[in-house]
């Protein structure tokens, strides 16, 4: 189900997990990897196009929500403001939202836009976890170095770090641990 109208999203009867990140972070690839479907999520939406909230039902037991990403280079101020209203309203009001997975490209150092988005989540008491994507593009030494630097940056503003996962959509690495984490939280869901 795809929406720009929050009212039209499915009833909040199942636990829900949102996936979000900067454009090109690997979100669509990760969603396809988690769902073992080749093209459930469409890869790399074009800026300026209608940006939708996509709900996928997983194993008839939880919703995966693909949220429009942020950080498109060419987006207008007006569209950025629209994104903010849509996403902020959605995240603050969705009663069945169990966790937001914030995707971070493991190749890059901490970006202001990601840090600010997580700060906003924190201030609004919205639970979130991080997923470092595309780890196959780095060797383990490089990855650990980047992860440590990122966490150090976060600790300037946070007392505790959020749960952190790593993923590769090409190898499937991370799939089991992310799905296990979701299954555990699903147990706590009450309508
Ligand atoms: P989105 O814009 O966040 O939905 O990102 P996409 O899923 O469209 O991915 C952006 C680009 O990164 C595409 O060229 C993907 O093939 C590539 N990509 C995404 N995830 C991975 C990954 O885990 N490993 C590698 N090597 N490439 C990836």
XYZ file of N, CA, C and O and ligand atoms in Angstrom:
792
model
N 0.851 -1.189 0.000
C 0.000 0.000 0.000
C 0.892 1.247 0.000
O 1.857 1.319 0.733
N 0.595 2.228 -0.836
C 1.432 3.433 -0.940
C 0.612 4.681 -0.655
O -0.483 4.816 -1.173
N 1.170 5.565 0.133
C 0.415 6.749 0.535
C 1.237 8.016 0.656
O 2.390 7.976 1.052
N 0.583 9.124 0.363
C 1.132 10.393 0.835
C 0.205 10.917 1.921
O 0.519 11.868 2.621
N -0.940 10.263 2.057
C -1.940 10.694 3.020
C -1.894 9.755 4.227
O -2.216 8.568 4.127
N -1.469 10.300 5.344
C -1.264 9.481 6.536
C -2.545 8.756 6.955
O -2.515 7.608 7.378
N -3.673 9.422 6.760
C -4.977 8.839 7.127
C -5.237 7.521 6.391
O -5.989 6.677 6.849
N -4.628 7.390 5.230
C -4.925 6.218 4.406
C -3.980 5.038 4.668
O -4.080 4.007 4.014
N -3.072 5.196 5.588
C -2.158 4.099 5.902
C -2.946 2.977 6.574
O -3.998 3.222 7.149
N -2.441 1.723 6.517
C -3.202 0.631 7.113
C -3.423 0.835 8.608
O -2.607 1.485 9.270
N -4.495 0.259 9.092
C -4.800 0.393 10.521
C -3.631 -0.131 11.350
O -3.042 -1.149 10.999
N -3.354 0.529 12.455
C -2.156 0.146 13.226
C -2.356 -1.096 14.098
O -2.147 -1.073 15.306
N -2.734 -2.205 13.447
C -3.058 -3.412 14.220
C -1.894 -4.383 14.359
O -1.994 -5.372 15.065
N -0.845 -4.112 13.617
C 0.342 -4.978 13.695
C 1.547 -4.110 14.029
O 1.567 -2.920 13.688
N 2.565 -4.693 14.662
C 3.764 -3.898 14.950
C 4.436 -3.446 13.657
O 4.408 -4.156 12.650
N 5.037 -2.272 13.735
C 5.561 -1.665 12.518
C 7.006 -1.188 12.698
O 7.379 -0.708 13.768
N 7.780 -1.326 11.634
C 9.203 -0.955 11.640
C 9.470 -0.088 10.410
O 9.160 -0.504 9.290
N 10.009 1.086 10.648
C 10.235 2.017 9.546
C 11.703 2.006 9.140
O 12.592 1.882 9.994
N 11.946 2.129 7.851
C 13.311 2.182 7.317
C 13.506 3.516 6.622
O 12.702 3.919 5.787
N 14.585 4.185 6.991
C 14.818 5.525 6.445
C 16.316 5.811 6.373
O 17.107 5.210 7.114
N 16.685 6.723 5.517
C 18.093 7.107 5.427
C 18.284 8.066 4.272
O 17.328 8.414 3.571
N 19.525 8.488 4.084
C 19.825 9.384 2.963
C 19.598 8.655 1.655
O 19.762 7.430 1.585
N 19.292 9.403 0.609
C 19.086 8.774 -0.686
C 20.365 8.032 -1.064
O 21.471 8.461 -0.729
N 20.191 6.870 -1.680
C 21.311 6.059 -2.134
C 22.021 5.277 -1.029
O 23.067 4.671 -1.259
N 21.448 5.280 0.168
C 22.101 4.587 1.291
C 22.005 3.066 1.136
O 22.736 2.314 1.789
N 21.090 2.629 0.263
C 20.901 1.184 0.089
C 19.614 0.692 0.733
O 19.464 -0.503 1.007
N 18.671 1.586 0.941
C 17.421 1.234 1.631
C 16.585 0.238 0.819
O 16.150 -0.766 1.361
N 16.376 0.546 -0.451
C 15.545 -0.369 -1.254
C 16.206 -1.740 -1.348
O 15.535 -2.768 -1.224
N 17.504 -1.755 -1.543
C 18.217 -3.038 -1.633
C 18.095 -3.816 -0.338
O 17.910 -5.042 -0.346
N 18.165 -3.112 0.790
C 18.048 -3.790 2.084
C 16.635 -4.356 2.274
O 16.474 -5.490 2.733
N 15.632 -3.580 1.904
C 14.245 -4.061 2.038
C 14.034 -5.300 1.168
O 13.441 -6.285 1.605
N 14.568 -5.264 -0.026
C 14.445 -6.430 -0.904
C 15.198 -7.630 -0.332
O 14.722 -8.758 -0.390
N 16.335 -7.365 0.266
C 17.122 -8.451 0.871
C 16.367 -9.048 2.062
O 16.251 -10.262 2.200
N 15.785 -8.186 2.905
C 15.067 -8.690 4.084
C 13.846 -9.509 3.677
O 13.511 -10.499 4.316
N 13.196 -9.064 2.616
C 11.953 -9.725 2.210
C 12.192 -10.863 1.218
O 11.264 -11.558 0.838
N 13.446 -11.027 0.808
C 13.814 -12.019 -0.212
C 12.979 -11.860 -1.480
O 12.545 -12.833 -2.090
N 12.723 -10.600 -1.815
C 12.029 -10.302 -3.070
C 12.954 -9.407 -3.877
O 13.619 -8.530 -3.320
N 12.962 -9.637 -5.177
C 13.933 -8.898 -5.993
C 13.609 -7.418 -6.110
O 14.487 -6.580 -6.160
N 12.309 -7.091 -6.182
C 11.975 -5.699 -6.450
C 10.764 -5.225 -5.665
O 9.908 -4.542 -6.178
N 10.714 -5.624 -4.397
C 9.601 -5.158 -3.564
C 9.688 -3.639 -3.436
O 8.743 -2.925 -3.733
N 10.842 -3.175 -3.020
C 11.049 -1.729 -2.941
C 11.756 -1.293 -4.220
O 12.655 -1.968 -4.697
N 11.310 -0.184 -4.759
C 11.919 0.299 -6.003
C 13.221 1.018 -5.671
O 13.254 1.852 -4.775
N 14.255 0.693 -6.395
C 15.543 1.306 -6.070
C 15.598 2.765 -6.545
O 15.049 3.104 -7.587
N 16.262 3.538 -5.704
C 16.524 4.964 -5.958
C 15.452 5.791 -6.678
O 15.482 5.962 -7.894
N 14.507 6.306 -5.904
C 13.473 7.195 -6.433
C 14.089 8.500 -6.927
O 15.134 8.927 -6.440
N 13.471 9.110 -7.890
C 13.999 10.367 -8.429
C 13.500 11.540 -7.598
O 12.316 11.605 -7.293
N 14.362 12.472 -7.255
C 13.908 13.632 -6.489
C 12.850 14.402 -7.267
O 12.910 14.459 -8.494
N 11.909 14.955 -6.553
C 10.885 15.735 -7.238
C 9.644 14.912 -7.521
O 8.555 15.424 -7.617
N 9.807 13.596 -7.645
C 8.648 12.722 -7.867
C 7.844 12.647 -6.583
O 8.358 12.924 -5.510
N 6.580 12.220 -6.713
C 5.764 12.065 -5.509
C 6.480 11.089 -4.581
O 6.919 10.029 -5.012
N 6.579 11.475 -3.347
C 7.344 10.623 -2.440
C 6.379 9.982 -1.466
O 5.652 10.634 -0.751
N 6.386 8.666 -1.494
C 5.327 7.921 -0.814
C 5.806 7.202 0.431
O 6.983 6.882 0.568
N 4.825 6.932 1.280
C 5.052 6.028 2.404
C 4.547 4.667 1.943
O 3.375 4.516 1.614
N 5.437 3.694 1.876
C 5.057 2.359 1.396
C 5.008 1.368 2.546
O 6.004 1.178 3.247
N 3.858 0.718 2.681
C 3.713 -0.331 3.700
C 3.774 -1.710 3.046
O 3.053 -1.954 2.089
N 4.598 -2.580 3.601
C 4.621 -3.975 3.159
C 4.288 -4.839 4.361
O 4.815 -4.616 5.457
N 3.423 -5.813 4.135
C 3.117 -6.714 5.258
C 4.051 -7.917 5.161
O 4.238 -8.486 4.093
N 4.672 -8.255 6.298
C 5.690 -9.302 6.315
C 5.170 -10.487 7.137
O 4.824 -10.315 8.323
N 5.155 -11.645 6.533
C 4.695 -12.870 7.211
C 3.362 -12.703 7.927
O 3.157 -13.305 8.974
N 2.546 -11.850 7.423
C 1.256 -11.554 8.051
C 1.378 -11.158 9.518
O 0.416 -11.229 10.273
N 2.574 -10.740 9.937
C 2.705 -10.443 11.353
C 3.291 -9.071 11.676
O 3.201 -8.625 12.810
N 3.898 -8.401 10.710
C 4.392 -7.050 10.989
C 4.448 -6.226 9.702
O 4.448 -6.778 8.612
N 4.468 -4.918 9.900
C 4.588 -4.029 8.742
C 6.012 -3.510 8.617
O 6.607 -3.069 9.608
N 6.485 -3.549 7.392
C 7.739 -2.872 7.083
C 7.340 -1.598 6.339
O 6.596 -1.647 5.365
N 7.808 -0.460 6.814
C 7.465 0.803 6.177
C 8.698 1.414 5.542
O 9.716 1.626 6.200
N 8.565 1.647 4.260
C 9.638 2.261 3.485
C 9.327 3.752 3.438
O 8.382 4.167 2.766
N 10.093 4.541 4.167
C 9.826 5.989 4.204
C 10.702 6.706 3.183
O 11.844 6.302 2.960
N 10.175 7.753 2.589
C 11.004 8.504 1.635
C 12.253 9.028 2.326
O 12.194 9.508 3.459
N 13.375 8.915 1.633
C 14.656 9.293 2.236
C 14.882 10.795 2.263
O 14.077 11.571 1.762
N 15.991 11.169 2.859
C 16.346 12.591 2.937
C 17.716 12.801 2.300
O 18.405 11.835 1.961
N 18.067 14.068 2.150
C 19.413 14.386 1.673
C 19.599 14.361 0.164
O 20.726 14.291 -0.297
N 18.507 14.401 -0.593
C 18.678 14.536 -2.049
C 19.366 15.865 -2.329
O 18.955 16.906 -1.801
N 20.350 15.842 -3.184
C 21.120 17.060 -3.440
C 20.259 18.162 -4.062
O 20.387 19.326 -3.711
N 19.352 17.753 -4.971
C 18.693 18.781 -5.773
C 17.281 19.134 -5.316
O 16.543 19.761 -6.057
N 16.926 18.735 -4.133
C 15.539 18.970 -3.709
C 15.324 20.436 -3.315
O 16.215 21.071 -2.755
N 14.140 20.958 -3.643
C 13.864 22.367 -3.339
C 13.547 22.534 -1.848
O 13.194 21.572 -1.171
N 13.646 23.764 -1.394
C 13.343 24.076 0.005
C 11.913 23.671 0.349
O 11.632 23.143 1.418
N 11.028 23.927 -0.615
C 9.608 23.649 -0.413
C 9.378 22.138 -0.252
O 8.653 21.696 0.638
N 10.020 21.345 -1.110
C 9.863 19.894 -1.022
C 10.493 19.342 0.251
O 10.013 18.377 0.834
N 11.569 19.975 0.662
C 12.214 19.542 1.900
C 11.277 19.783 3.084
O 11.150 18.931 3.970
N 10.618 20.915 3.056
C 9.677 21.243 4.137
C 8.495 20.272 4.125
O 8.042 19.822 5.176
N 8.049 19.910 2.914
C 6.941 18.942 2.787
C 7.352 17.594 3.367
O 6.576 16.934 4.047
N 8.567 17.167 3.028
C 9.096 15.893 3.540
C 9.073 15.918 5.067
O 8.610 14.986 5.711
N 9.568 17.040 5.609
C 9.691 17.137 7.060
C 8.325 17.002 7.727
O 8.162 16.250 8.683
N 7.348 17.688 7.183
C 6.012 17.632 7.788
C 5.440 16.215 7.703
O 4.950 15.664 8.687
N 5.557 15.619 6.519
C 5.014 14.262 6.328
C 5.677 13.262 7.282
O 5.002 12.530 8.003
N 6.992 13.257 7.283
C 7.730 12.260 8.057
C 7.617 12.519 9.557
O 7.375 11.599 10.344
N 7.766 13.749 9.950
C 7.685 14.064 11.376
C 6.289 13.748 11.911
O 6.159 13.155 12.986
N 5.263 14.116 11.159
C 3.901 13.835 11.604
C 3.693 12.331 11.696
O 3.137 11.821 12.671
N 4.161 11.642 10.670
C 3.986 10.181 10.649
C 4.658 9.538 11.870
O 4.033 8.780 12.610
N 5.912 9.854 12.057
C 6.678 9.184 13.114
C 6.156 9.522 14.510
O 6.196 8.699 15.419
N 5.659 10.741 14.669
C 5.180 11.127 16.003
C 3.810 10.527 16.340
O 3.472 10.396 17.496
N 3.052 10.173 15.305
C 1.668 9.764 15.551
C 1.349 8.301 15.301
O 0.256 7.856 15.618
N 2.271 7.565 14.737
C 1.968 6.175 14.380
C 2.060 5.309 15.646
O 3.153 5.024 16.145
N 0.897 4.872 16.141
C 0.862 4.240 17.461
C 1.529 2.864 17.491
O 1.968 2.406 18.537
N 1.603 2.185 16.335
C 2.170 0.828 16.318
C 3.651 0.800 15.947
O 4.230 -0.264 15.752
N 4.255 1.983 15.849
C 5.661 2.050 15.432
C 6.568 1.548 16.565
O 6.621 2.130 17.634
N 7.263 0.460 16.303
C 8.100 -0.148 17.340
C 9.543 0.344 17.260
O 10.232 0.450 18.260
N 10.003 0.594 16.060
C 11.400 1.001 15.903
C 11.609 1.620 14.518
O 11.028 1.164 13.541
N 12.432 2.647 14.487
C 12.854 3.225 13.203
C 14.279 2.737 12.952
O 15.148 2.883 13.820
N 14.503 2.127 11.813
C 15.868 1.757 11.449
C 16.450 2.886 10.603
O 15.952 3.173 9.508
N 17.473 3.517 11.158
C 18.146 4.601 10.432
C 19.354 3.983 9.721
O 20.237 3.415 10.367
N 19.341 4.083 8.409
C 20.409 3.457 7.618
C 21.552 4.449 7.401
O 21.330 5.620 7.072
N 22.748 3.921 7.591
C 23.956 4.732 7.454
C 24.891 4.017 6.479
O 25.166 2.826 6.666
N 25.374 4.726 5.487
C 26.325 4.125 4.550
C 27.668 3.962 5.261
O 28.285 4.957 5.666
N 28.096 2.724 5.415
C 29.279 2.476 6.249
C 30.563 3.035 5.644
O 31.582 3.113 6.315
N 30.509 3.468 4.390
C 31.739 3.993 3.768
C 32.027 5.435 4.165
O 33.149 5.905 4.051
N 30.967 6.139 4.605
C 31.147 7.571 4.843
C 31.285 7.913 6.315
O 30.751 7.219 7.172
N 31.958 9.032 6.576
C 32.007 9.479 7.974
C 30.661 10.110 8.352
O 29.831 10.385 7.469
N 30.461 10.317 9.649
C 29.169 10.807 10.140
C 28.731 12.069 9.407
O 29.508 13.013 9.266
N 27.499 12.056 8.924
C 26.948 13.198 8.209
C 25.992 13.950 9.121
O 25.195 13.326 9.840
N 26.055 15.270 9.031
C 25.231 16.121 9.882
C 23.736 15.755 9.774
O 23.026 15.677 10.774
N 23.303 15.507 8.552
C 21.877 15.260 8.329
C 21.401 13.987 9.056
O 20.296 13.941 9.600
N 22.248 12.962 9.109
C 21.903 11.731 9.838
C 21.894 11.988 11.344
O 20.990 11.564 12.061
N 22.930 12.695 11.805
C 23.029 12.970 13.242
C 21.840 13.808 13.710
O 21.248 13.542 14.754
N 21.473 14.781 12.899
C 20.344 15.649 13.271
C 19.026 14.892 13.265
O 18.178 15.090 14.127
N 18.880 14.006 12.291
C 17.636 13.228 12.245
C 17.531 12.332 13.493
O 16.471 12.246 14.119
N 18.618 11.706 13.877
C 18.582 10.844 15.069
C 18.351 11.666 16.332
O 17.659 11.226 17.247
N 18.899 12.862 16.356
C 18.626 13.739 17.505
C 17.154 14.085 17.596
O 16.567 14.106 18.674
N 16.566 14.326 16.439
C 15.127 14.618 16.419
C 14.336 13.405 16.948
O 13.417 13.555 17.750
N 14.730 12.203 16.521
C 14.052 10.999 17.012
C 14.176 10.908 18.534
O 13.199 10.640 19.234
N 15.378 11.141 19.004
C 15.626 11.075 20.450
C 14.768 12.072 21.215
O 14.122 11.722 22.207
N 14.758 13.297 20.732
C 13.990 14.349 21.413
C 12.505 14.018 21.441
O 11.796 14.404 22.360
N 12.055 13.304 20.436
C 10.636 12.944 20.365
C 10.361 11.550 20.920
O 9.267 11.015 20.752
N 11.368 10.988 21.556
C 11.261 9.674 22.204
C 10.763 8.580 21.265
O 9.924 7.758 21.634
N 11.258 8.622 20.062
C 10.907 7.593 19.079
C 12.057 6.586 19.051
O 13.197 6.953 18.761
N 11.779 5.327 19.394
C 12.870 4.346 19.454
C 13.485 4.095 18.073
O 12.767 3.994 17.090
N 14.799 4.009 18.049
C 15.451 3.748 16.762
C 16.703 2.903 16.933
O 17.246 2.781 18.032
N 17.103 2.301 15.833
C 18.349 1.537 15.764
C 19.073 2.000 14.512
O 18.469 2.605 13.631
N 20.350 1.677 14.433
C 21.109 2.056 13.234
C 21.492 0.796 12.452
O 21.772 -0.245 13.053
N 21.509 0.925 11.151
C 22.047 -0.157 10.318
C 23.128 0.432 9.421
O 22.856 1.346 8.630
N 24.336 -0.063 9.586
C 25.424 0.327 8.683
C 25.315 -0.542 7.430
O 25.437 -1.768 7.513
N 25.073 0.115 6.297
C 24.831 -0.632 5.049
C 26.104 -0.775 4.207
O 27.103 -0.106 4.454
N 25.998 -1.648 3.224
C 27.040 -1.856 2.194
C 28.383 -2.263 2.792
O 29.439 -1.842 2.294
N 28.338 -3.069 3.839
C 29.616 -3.380 4.497
C 30.541 -4.211 3.608
O 31.740 -4.257 3.841
N 29.976 -4.839 2.575
C 30.839 -5.608 1.651
C 31.797 -4.712 0.879
O 32.769 -5.184 0.290
N 31.526 -3.396 0.895
C 32.398 -2.480 0.154
C 33.657 -2.115 0.933
O 34.517 -1.391 0.424
N 33.744 -2.569 2.187
C 34.916 -2.254 3.021
C 35.508 -3.545 3.567
O 34.793 -4.534 3.748
N 36.793 -3.535 3.886
C 37.313 -4.689 4.614
C 37.042 -4.456 6.103
O 36.653 -3.348 6.503
N 37.226 -5.484 6.914
C 36.755 -5.365 8.296
C 37.499 -4.276 9.075
O 36.918 -3.594 9.919
N 38.774 -4.070 8.737
C 39.543 -3.011 9.402
C 38.963 -1.639 9.101
O 38.762 -0.819 10.007
N 38.670 -1.408 7.836
C 38.108 -0.113 7.431
C 36.726 0.084 8.066
O 36.395 1.164 8.538
N 35.938 -0.991 8.044
C 34.592 -0.882 8.605
C 34.648 -0.537 10.096
O 33.958 0.373 10.564
N 35.476 -1.264 10.834
C 35.548 -1.014 12.284
C 36.029 0.399 12.585
O 35.542 1.043 13.517
N 36.934 0.880 11.783
C 37.447 2.241 11.956
C 36.316 3.261 11.737
O 36.108 4.171 12.555
N 35.551 3.079 10.654
C 34.452 4.001 10.355
C 33.362 3.934 11.418
O 32.802 4.953 11.823
N 33.062 2.713 11.851
C 32.008 2.531 12.855
C 32.410 3.225 14.165
O 31.619 3.930 14.773
N 33.657 3.015 14.562
C 34.150 3.647 15.804
C 34.091 5.164 15.706
O 33.666 5.853 16.633
N 34.523 5.697 14.561
C 34.523 7.160 14.372
C 33.096 7.698 14.421
O 32.822 8.744 15.016
N 32.171 6.942 13.826
C 30.770 7.361 13.819
C 30.224 7.372 15.250
O 29.571 8.325 15.690
N 30.513 6.316 15.964
C 29.998 6.212 17.334
C 30.602 7.285 18.239
O 29.925 7.835 19.098
N 31.857 7.591 17.993
C 32.510 8.641 18.771
C 31.799 9.979 18.541
O 31.554 10.742 19.483
N 31.459 10.213 17.288
C 30.727 11.439 16.938
C 29.378 11.469 17.655
O 28.963 12.482 18.200
N 28.717 10.325 17.672
C 27.398 10.270 18.326
C 27.485 10.502 19.819
O 26.612 11.121 20.418
N 28.552 9.987 20.405
C 28.677 10.100 21.860
C 28.897 11.540 22.335
O 28.854 11.813 23.526
N 29.092 12.446 21.385
C 29.173 13.863 21.769
C 27.813 14.349 22.245
O 27.710 15.304 23.007
N 26.753 13.729 21.745
C 25.400 14.166 22.093
C 24.562 13.134 22.821
O 23.511 13.453 23.351
N 25.016 11.890 22.785
C 24.220 10.813 23.362
C 24.967 10.171 24.518
O 26.175 9.968 24.445
N 24.198 9.803 25.530
C 24.799 9.099 26.656
C 24.972 7.613 26.328
O 25.941 6.981 26.721
N 23.989 7.076 25.582
C 24.031 5.667 25.176
C 23.909 5.591 23.662
O 23.247 6.421 23.055
N 24.496 4.555 23.116
C 24.349 4.362 21.672
C 23.144 3.463 21.393
O 22.841 2.578 22.185
N 22.476 3.682 20.285
C 21.339 2.812 19.955
C 21.830 1.438 19.499
O 23.004 1.302 19.130
N 20.935 0.438 19.500
C 21.337 -0.867 18.944
C 21.823 -0.669 17.506
O 21.279 0.165 16.779
N 22.857 -1.386 17.152
C 23.480 -1.168 15.845
C 23.625 -2.484 15.086
O 24.051 -3.493 15.669
N 23.261 -2.448 13.825
C 23.387 -3.621 12.965
C 24.248 -3.253 11.773
O 24.492 -2.082 11.509
N 24.674 -4.276 11.065
C 25.413 -4.033 9.827
C 24.826 -4.925 8.746
O 24.318 -6.007 9.053
N 24.848 -4.440 7.524
C 24.212 -5.232 6.473
C 24.962 -5.142 5.146
O 25.663 -4.173 4.865
N 24.789 -6.207 4.380
C 25.210 -6.197 2.976
C 24.089 -6.817 2.165
O 23.724 -7.974 2.401
N 23.545 -6.046 1.263
C 22.441 -6.574 0.460
C 22.940 -7.539 -0.593
O 22.163 -8.322 -1.129
N 24.211 -7.480 -0.879
C 24.729 -8.414 -1.885
C 24.985 -9.795 -1.260
O 24.697 -10.807 -1.878
N 25.474 -9.844 -0.014
C 25.747 -11.155 0.589
C 24.611 -11.639 1.499
O 24.565 -12.798 1.865
N 23.727 -10.728 1.892
C 22.659 -11.113 2.826
C 23.102 -10.982 4.282
O 22.330 -11.269 5.204
N 24.324 -10.516 4.487
C 24.819 -10.341 5.856
C 23.907 -9.370 6.614
O 23.518 -8.332 6.074
N 23.564 -9.731 7.830
C 22.739 -8.851 8.662
C 21.267 -9.240 8.676
O 20.532 -8.871 9.577
N 20.868 -10.014 7.680
C 19.440 -10.351 7.556
C 18.936 -11.054 8.821
O 17.937 -10.641 9.420
N 19.644 -12.113 9.220
C 19.168 -12.903 10.360
C 19.098 -12.068 11.627
O 18.125 -12.141 12.371
N 20.133 -11.266 11.880
C 20.113 -10.518 13.147
C 19.040 -9.431 13.156
O 18.405 -9.195 14.187
N 18.806 -8.796 12.015
C 17.757 -7.761 11.973
C 16.377 -8.410 12.157
O 15.553 -7.941 12.944
N 16.150 -9.526 11.458
C 14.836 -10.172 11.562
C 14.615 -10.772 12.960
O 13.492 -10.764 13.475
N 15.686 -11.241 13.573
C 15.568 -11.800 14.939
C 15.188 -10.689 15.923
O 14.323 -10.864 16.790
N 15.831 -9.555 15.759
C 15.559 -8.388 16.615
C 14.087 -7.961 16.469
O 13.385 -7.723 17.450
N 13.620 -7.913 15.227
C 12.223 -7.541 14.966
C 11.284 -8.574 15.607
O 10.303 -8.215 16.269
N 11.605 -9.853 15.444
C 10.740 -10.908 16.006
C 10.659 -10.782 17.524
O 9.589 -10.964 18.120
N 11.763 -10.429 18.143
C 11.767 -10.275 19.614
C 10.881 -9.106 20.035
O 10.115 -9.202 20.990
N 10.994 -7.992 19.316
C 10.180 -6.820 19.681
C 8.701 -7.095 19.384
O 7.822 -6.643 20.120
N 8.428 -7.851 18.332
C 7.033 -8.183 17.999
C 6.305 -8.821 19.181
O 5.108 -8.617 19.360
N 7.052 -9.583 19.965
C 6.457 -10.258 21.136
C 5.874 -9.259 22.126
O 4.975 -9.589 22.895
N 6.412 -8.042 22.110
C 5.976 -7.046 23.109
C 4.791 -6.220 22.629
O 4.275 -5.390 23.355
N 4.381 -6.435 21.389
C 3.339 -5.582 20.811
C 1.969 -5.904 21.385
O 1.576 -7.055 21.473
N 1.286 -4.859 21.792
C -0.114 -5.026 22.227
C -0.954 -4.039 21.453
O -0.589 -2.871 21.339
N -2.082 -4.501 20.940
C -2.948 -3.621 20.135
C -3.546 -2.537 21.027
O -3.984 -2.817 22.127
P 18.210 3.778 -1.847
O 18.225 5.018 -2.684
O 18.568 4.065 -0.432
O 16.939 2.965 -1.958
O 19.419 2.870 -2.372
P 19.443 1.624 -3.377
O 18.967 0.381 -2.693
O 18.778 2.013 -4.643
O 21.017 1.465 -3.584
C 21.813 2.485 -4.111
C 22.997 1.868 -4.836
O 23.831 1.160 -3.930
C 22.581 0.834 -5.894
O 23.475 0.943 -6.974
C 22.752 -0.508 -5.188
O 23.019 -1.566 -6.067
C 23.936 -0.218 -4.276
N 23.851 -1.019 -3.024
C 22.853 -1.004 -2.135
N 23.110 -1.818 -1.088
C 24.314 -2.394 -1.339
C 25.135 -3.343 -0.633
O 24.814 -3.821 0.471
N 26.334 -3.655 -1.197
C 26.740 -3.133 -2.387
N 27.937 -3.507 -2.847
N 25.999 -2.236 -3.084
C 24.798 -1.872 -2.570
